[in-house]
Tab-separated table of C-alpha atoms in Angstrom:
chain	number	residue	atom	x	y	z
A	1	UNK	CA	0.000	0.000	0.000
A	2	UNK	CA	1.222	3.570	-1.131
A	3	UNK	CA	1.304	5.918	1.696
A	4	UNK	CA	0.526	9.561	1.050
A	5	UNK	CA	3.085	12.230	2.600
A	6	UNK	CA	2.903	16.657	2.496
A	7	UNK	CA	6.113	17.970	2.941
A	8	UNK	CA	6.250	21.052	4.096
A	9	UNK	CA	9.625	23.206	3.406
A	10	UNK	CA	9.976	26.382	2.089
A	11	UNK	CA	13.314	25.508	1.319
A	12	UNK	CA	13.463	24.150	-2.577
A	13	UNK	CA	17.016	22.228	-2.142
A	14	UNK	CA	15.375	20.282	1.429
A	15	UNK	CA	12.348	20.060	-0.328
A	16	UNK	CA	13.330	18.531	-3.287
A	17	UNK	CA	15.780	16.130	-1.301
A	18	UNK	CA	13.187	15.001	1.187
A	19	UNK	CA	10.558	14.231	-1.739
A	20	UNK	CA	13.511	12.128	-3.698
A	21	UNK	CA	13.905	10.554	-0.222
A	22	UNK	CA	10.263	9.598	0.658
A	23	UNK	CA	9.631	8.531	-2.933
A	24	UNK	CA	12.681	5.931	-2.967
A	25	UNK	CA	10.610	4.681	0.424
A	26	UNK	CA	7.311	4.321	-1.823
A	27	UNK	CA	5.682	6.884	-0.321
A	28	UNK	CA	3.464	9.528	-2.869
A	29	UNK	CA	4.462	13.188	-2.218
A	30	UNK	CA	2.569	16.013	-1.916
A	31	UNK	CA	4.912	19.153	-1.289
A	32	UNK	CA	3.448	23.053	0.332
A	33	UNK	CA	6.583	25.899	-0.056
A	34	UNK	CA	5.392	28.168	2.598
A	35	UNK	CA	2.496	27.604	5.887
A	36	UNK	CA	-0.497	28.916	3.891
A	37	UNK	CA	-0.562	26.969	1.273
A	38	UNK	CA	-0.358	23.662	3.619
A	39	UNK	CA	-3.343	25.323	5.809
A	40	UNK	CA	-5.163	26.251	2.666
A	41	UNK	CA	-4.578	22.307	1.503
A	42	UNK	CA	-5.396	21.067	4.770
A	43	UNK	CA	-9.111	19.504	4.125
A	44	UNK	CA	-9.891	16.824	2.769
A	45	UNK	CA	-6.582	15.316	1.124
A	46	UNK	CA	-6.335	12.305	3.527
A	47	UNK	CA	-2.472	12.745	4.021
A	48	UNK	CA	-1.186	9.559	5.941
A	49	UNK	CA	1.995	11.693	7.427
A	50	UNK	CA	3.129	15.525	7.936
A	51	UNK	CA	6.613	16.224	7.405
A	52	UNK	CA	6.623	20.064	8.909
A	53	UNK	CA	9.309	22.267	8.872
A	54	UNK	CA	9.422	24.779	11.722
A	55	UNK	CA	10.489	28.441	10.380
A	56	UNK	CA	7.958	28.600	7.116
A	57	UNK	CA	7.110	32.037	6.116
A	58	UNK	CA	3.398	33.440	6.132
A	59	UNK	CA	2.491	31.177	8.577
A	60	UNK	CA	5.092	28.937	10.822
A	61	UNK	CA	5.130	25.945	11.540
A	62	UNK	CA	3.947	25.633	15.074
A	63	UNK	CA	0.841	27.512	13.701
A	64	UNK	CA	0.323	24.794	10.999
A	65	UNK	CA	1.216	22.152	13.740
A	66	UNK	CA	-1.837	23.186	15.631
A	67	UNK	CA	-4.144	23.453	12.964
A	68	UNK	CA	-3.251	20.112	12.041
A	69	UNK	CA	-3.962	18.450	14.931
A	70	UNK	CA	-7.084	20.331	16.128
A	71	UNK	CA	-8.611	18.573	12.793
A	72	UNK	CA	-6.603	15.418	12.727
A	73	UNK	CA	-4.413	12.724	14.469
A	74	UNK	CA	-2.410	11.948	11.232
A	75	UNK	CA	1.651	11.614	12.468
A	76	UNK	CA	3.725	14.665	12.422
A	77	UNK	CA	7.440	15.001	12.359
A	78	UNK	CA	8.657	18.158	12.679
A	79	UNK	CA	11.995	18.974	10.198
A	80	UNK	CA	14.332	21.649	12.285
A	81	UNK	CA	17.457	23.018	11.472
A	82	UNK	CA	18.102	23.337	15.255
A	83	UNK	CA	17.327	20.885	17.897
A	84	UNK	CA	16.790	23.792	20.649
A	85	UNK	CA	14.927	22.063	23.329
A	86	UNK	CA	12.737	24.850	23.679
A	87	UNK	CA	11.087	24.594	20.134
A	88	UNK	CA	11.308	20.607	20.251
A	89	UNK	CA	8.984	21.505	23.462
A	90	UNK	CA	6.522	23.596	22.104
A	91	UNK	CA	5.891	21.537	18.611
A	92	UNK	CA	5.309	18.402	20.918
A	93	UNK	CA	3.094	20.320	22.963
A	94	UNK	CA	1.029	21.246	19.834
A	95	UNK	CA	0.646	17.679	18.879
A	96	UNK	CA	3.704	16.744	16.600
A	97	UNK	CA	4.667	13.178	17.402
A	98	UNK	CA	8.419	13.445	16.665
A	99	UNK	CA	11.169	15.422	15.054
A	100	UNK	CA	14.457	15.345	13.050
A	101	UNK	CA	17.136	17.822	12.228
A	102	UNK	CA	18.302	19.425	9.268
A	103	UNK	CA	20.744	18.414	7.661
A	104	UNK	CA	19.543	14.950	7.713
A	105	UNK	CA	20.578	11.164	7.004
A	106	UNK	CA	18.340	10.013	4.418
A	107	UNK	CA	17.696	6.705	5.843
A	108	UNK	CA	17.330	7.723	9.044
A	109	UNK	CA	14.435	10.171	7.534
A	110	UNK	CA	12.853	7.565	5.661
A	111	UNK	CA	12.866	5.063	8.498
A	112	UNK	CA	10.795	7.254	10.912
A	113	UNK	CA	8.640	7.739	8.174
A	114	UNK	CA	7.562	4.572	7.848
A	115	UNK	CA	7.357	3.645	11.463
A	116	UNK	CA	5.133	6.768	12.314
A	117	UNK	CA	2.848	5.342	9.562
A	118	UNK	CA	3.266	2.079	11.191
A	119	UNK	CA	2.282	2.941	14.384
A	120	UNK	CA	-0.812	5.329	12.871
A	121	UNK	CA	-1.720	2.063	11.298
A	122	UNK	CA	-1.268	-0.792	13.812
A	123	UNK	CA	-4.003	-2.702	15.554
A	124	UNK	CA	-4.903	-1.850	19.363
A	125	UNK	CA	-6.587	-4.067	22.230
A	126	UNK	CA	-9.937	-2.809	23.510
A	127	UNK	CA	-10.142	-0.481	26.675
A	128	UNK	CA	-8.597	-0.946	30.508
A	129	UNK	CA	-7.250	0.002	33.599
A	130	UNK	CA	-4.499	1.415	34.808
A	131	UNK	CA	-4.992	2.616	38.591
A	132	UNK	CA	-7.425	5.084	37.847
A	133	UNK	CA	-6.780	5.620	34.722
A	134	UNK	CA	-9.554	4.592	32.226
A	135	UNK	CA	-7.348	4.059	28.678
A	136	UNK	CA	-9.012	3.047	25.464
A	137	UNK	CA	-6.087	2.254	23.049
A	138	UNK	CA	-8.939	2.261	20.109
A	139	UNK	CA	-9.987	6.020	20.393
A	140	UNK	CA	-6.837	7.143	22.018
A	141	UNK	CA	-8.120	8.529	24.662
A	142	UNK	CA	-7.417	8.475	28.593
A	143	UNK	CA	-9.790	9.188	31.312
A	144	UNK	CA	-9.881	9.680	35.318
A	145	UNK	CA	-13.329	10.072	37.026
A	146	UNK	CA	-14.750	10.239	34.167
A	147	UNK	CA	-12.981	13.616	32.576
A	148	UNK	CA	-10.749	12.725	29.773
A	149	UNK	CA	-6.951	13.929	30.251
A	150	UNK	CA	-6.101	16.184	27.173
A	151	UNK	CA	-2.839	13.647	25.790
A	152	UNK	CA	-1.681	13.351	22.008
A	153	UNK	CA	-1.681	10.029	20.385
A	154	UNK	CA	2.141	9.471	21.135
A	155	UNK	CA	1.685	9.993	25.091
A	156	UNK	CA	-1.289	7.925	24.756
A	157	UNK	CA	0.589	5.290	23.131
A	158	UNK	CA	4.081	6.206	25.884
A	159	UNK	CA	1.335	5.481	28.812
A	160	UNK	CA	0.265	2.408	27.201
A	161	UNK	CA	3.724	0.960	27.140
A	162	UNK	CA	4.629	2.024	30.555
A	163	UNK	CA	1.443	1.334	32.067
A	164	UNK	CA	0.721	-2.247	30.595
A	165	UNK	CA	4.019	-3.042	32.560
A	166	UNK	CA	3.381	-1.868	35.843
A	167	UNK	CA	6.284	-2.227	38.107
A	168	UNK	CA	8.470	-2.585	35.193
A	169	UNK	CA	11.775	-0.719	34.395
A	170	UNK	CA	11.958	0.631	30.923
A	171	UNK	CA	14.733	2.069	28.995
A	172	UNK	CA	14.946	4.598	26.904
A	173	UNK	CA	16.178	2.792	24.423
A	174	UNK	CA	12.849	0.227	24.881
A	175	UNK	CA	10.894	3.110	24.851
A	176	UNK	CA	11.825	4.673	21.869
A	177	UNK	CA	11.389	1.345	20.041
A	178	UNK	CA	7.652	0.946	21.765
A	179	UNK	CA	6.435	4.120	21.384
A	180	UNK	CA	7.946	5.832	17.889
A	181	UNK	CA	9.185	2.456	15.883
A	182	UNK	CA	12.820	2.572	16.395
A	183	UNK	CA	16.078	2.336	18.538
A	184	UNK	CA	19.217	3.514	17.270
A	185	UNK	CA	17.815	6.401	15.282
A	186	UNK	CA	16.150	8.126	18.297
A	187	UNK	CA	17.481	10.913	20.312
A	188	UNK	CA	16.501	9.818	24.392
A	189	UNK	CA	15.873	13.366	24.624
A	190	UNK	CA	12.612	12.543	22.920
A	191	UNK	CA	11.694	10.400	25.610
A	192	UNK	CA	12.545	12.447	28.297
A	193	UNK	CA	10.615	15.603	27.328
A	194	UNK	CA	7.712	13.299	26.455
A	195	UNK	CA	7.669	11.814	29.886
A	196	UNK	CA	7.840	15.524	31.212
A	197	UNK	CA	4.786	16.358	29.339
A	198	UNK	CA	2.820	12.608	30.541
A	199	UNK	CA	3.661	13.794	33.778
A	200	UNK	CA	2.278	17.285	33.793
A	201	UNK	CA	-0.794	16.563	31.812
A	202	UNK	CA	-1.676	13.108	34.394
A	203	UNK	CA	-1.186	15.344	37.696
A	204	UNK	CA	-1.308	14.068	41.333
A	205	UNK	CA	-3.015	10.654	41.328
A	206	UNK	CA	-5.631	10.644	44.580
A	207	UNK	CA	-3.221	8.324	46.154
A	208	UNK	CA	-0.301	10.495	46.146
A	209	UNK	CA	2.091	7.807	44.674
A	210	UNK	CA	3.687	9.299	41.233
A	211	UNK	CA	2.347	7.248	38.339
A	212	UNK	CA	5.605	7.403	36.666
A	213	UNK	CA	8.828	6.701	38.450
A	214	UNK	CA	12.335	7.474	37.334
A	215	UNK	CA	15.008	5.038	37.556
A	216	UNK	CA	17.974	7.257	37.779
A	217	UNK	CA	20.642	6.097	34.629
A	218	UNK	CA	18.083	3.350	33.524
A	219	UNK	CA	14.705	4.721	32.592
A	220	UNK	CA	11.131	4.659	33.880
A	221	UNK	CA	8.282	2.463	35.401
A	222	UNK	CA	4.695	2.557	35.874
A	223	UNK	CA	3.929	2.513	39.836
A	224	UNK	CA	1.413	0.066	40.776
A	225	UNK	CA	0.108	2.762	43.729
């Protein structure tokens, strides 16, 4: 199955090279030079994965981030010439599920391609429990007393795998293999700003033991309570 890609880049040269990238991966490309014309192509063109690039003119790309997601869950990665934490931060917050910077290994771009498409794709078990935590894998959604908490697909999916291990240690090496598709490629900063973010948007649990634990040089678990 073809999988459908917009690349946004106002930059012709990245442009052109990510579009010869994705197509060697089989993936059709659809390509937006600047933030408007991806917002004014937004509807209705049943994308199966956002390549964003941050600084677009017109409109940026946190902007076009948000818009994204406030219609869709499709899988964002965000292309940066700059890893500064900061924006990393703020284009997770609005919903991207990952990023990579420019200037980029080709394989390493196609690879997280194809496993954010994977994991957009793959099948999920029916709803449970975790403490208090209501999760339902199949709608992506996560609820306590009956309010649902306001996480993105990829903390959704991060709770899932440290949840459905309660008790368990995880890397964050595993982690970036469970949750975004690979292991070497990753950067475990990723991981760590991601658990920041589960952590904040969770709170206090009634009990007043943490949900998530960190193992200092090792990774995190999922308390029992």
């Amino acid at each position: 199955m073809t999988h459908r890609v917009l690349v946004v880049e106002d930059d012709p040269s990245v442009r052109e090279a990510v579009t010869l990238v994705l197509e060697a991966a089989d993936f059709e490309v659809d390509t937006a030079a600047d933030g408007q014309i991806a917002l004014d192509r937004l509807d209705g063109m049943g994308w199966d994965l956002v390549i964003l690039d941050l600084m677009l003119p017109s409109v940026d790309g946190f902007a076009v981030c948000r818009a994204i997601r406030s219609r869709s869950t499709v899988p964002i990665i965000m292309l940066t010439a700059r890893a500064d934490t900061a924006d990393v931060v703020a284009g997770l917050e609005m919903g991207a599920d990952d990023y990579v910077t420019k200037p980029f290994e080709p394989s390493e771009l196609a690879a997280r391609a194809r496993a954010a498409v994977r994991r957009a794709v793959e099948s999920v078990p029916p709803q449970w429990t975790a403490r208090d935590l209501e999760i339902d894998e199949e709608a992506f959604t996560v609820q306590r007393g009956g309010d649902e908490l306001p996480l993105s697909a990829t903390e959704t999916r991060l709770l899932v795998a440290l949840a459905s291990r309660p008790g368990q240690v995880l890397s964050r090496e595993a982690l970036l293999e469970r949750v975004w598709g690979y292991d070497y490629l990753g950067d475990s900063r990723l991981v760590d700003m991601a658990v920041l973010r589960l952590r904040t948007k969770l709170g206090e649990p009634a009990d007043g033991v943490p949900y998530i634990e960190t193992v200092r040089s090792v990774g995190y678990r999922f308390n029992r309570g």
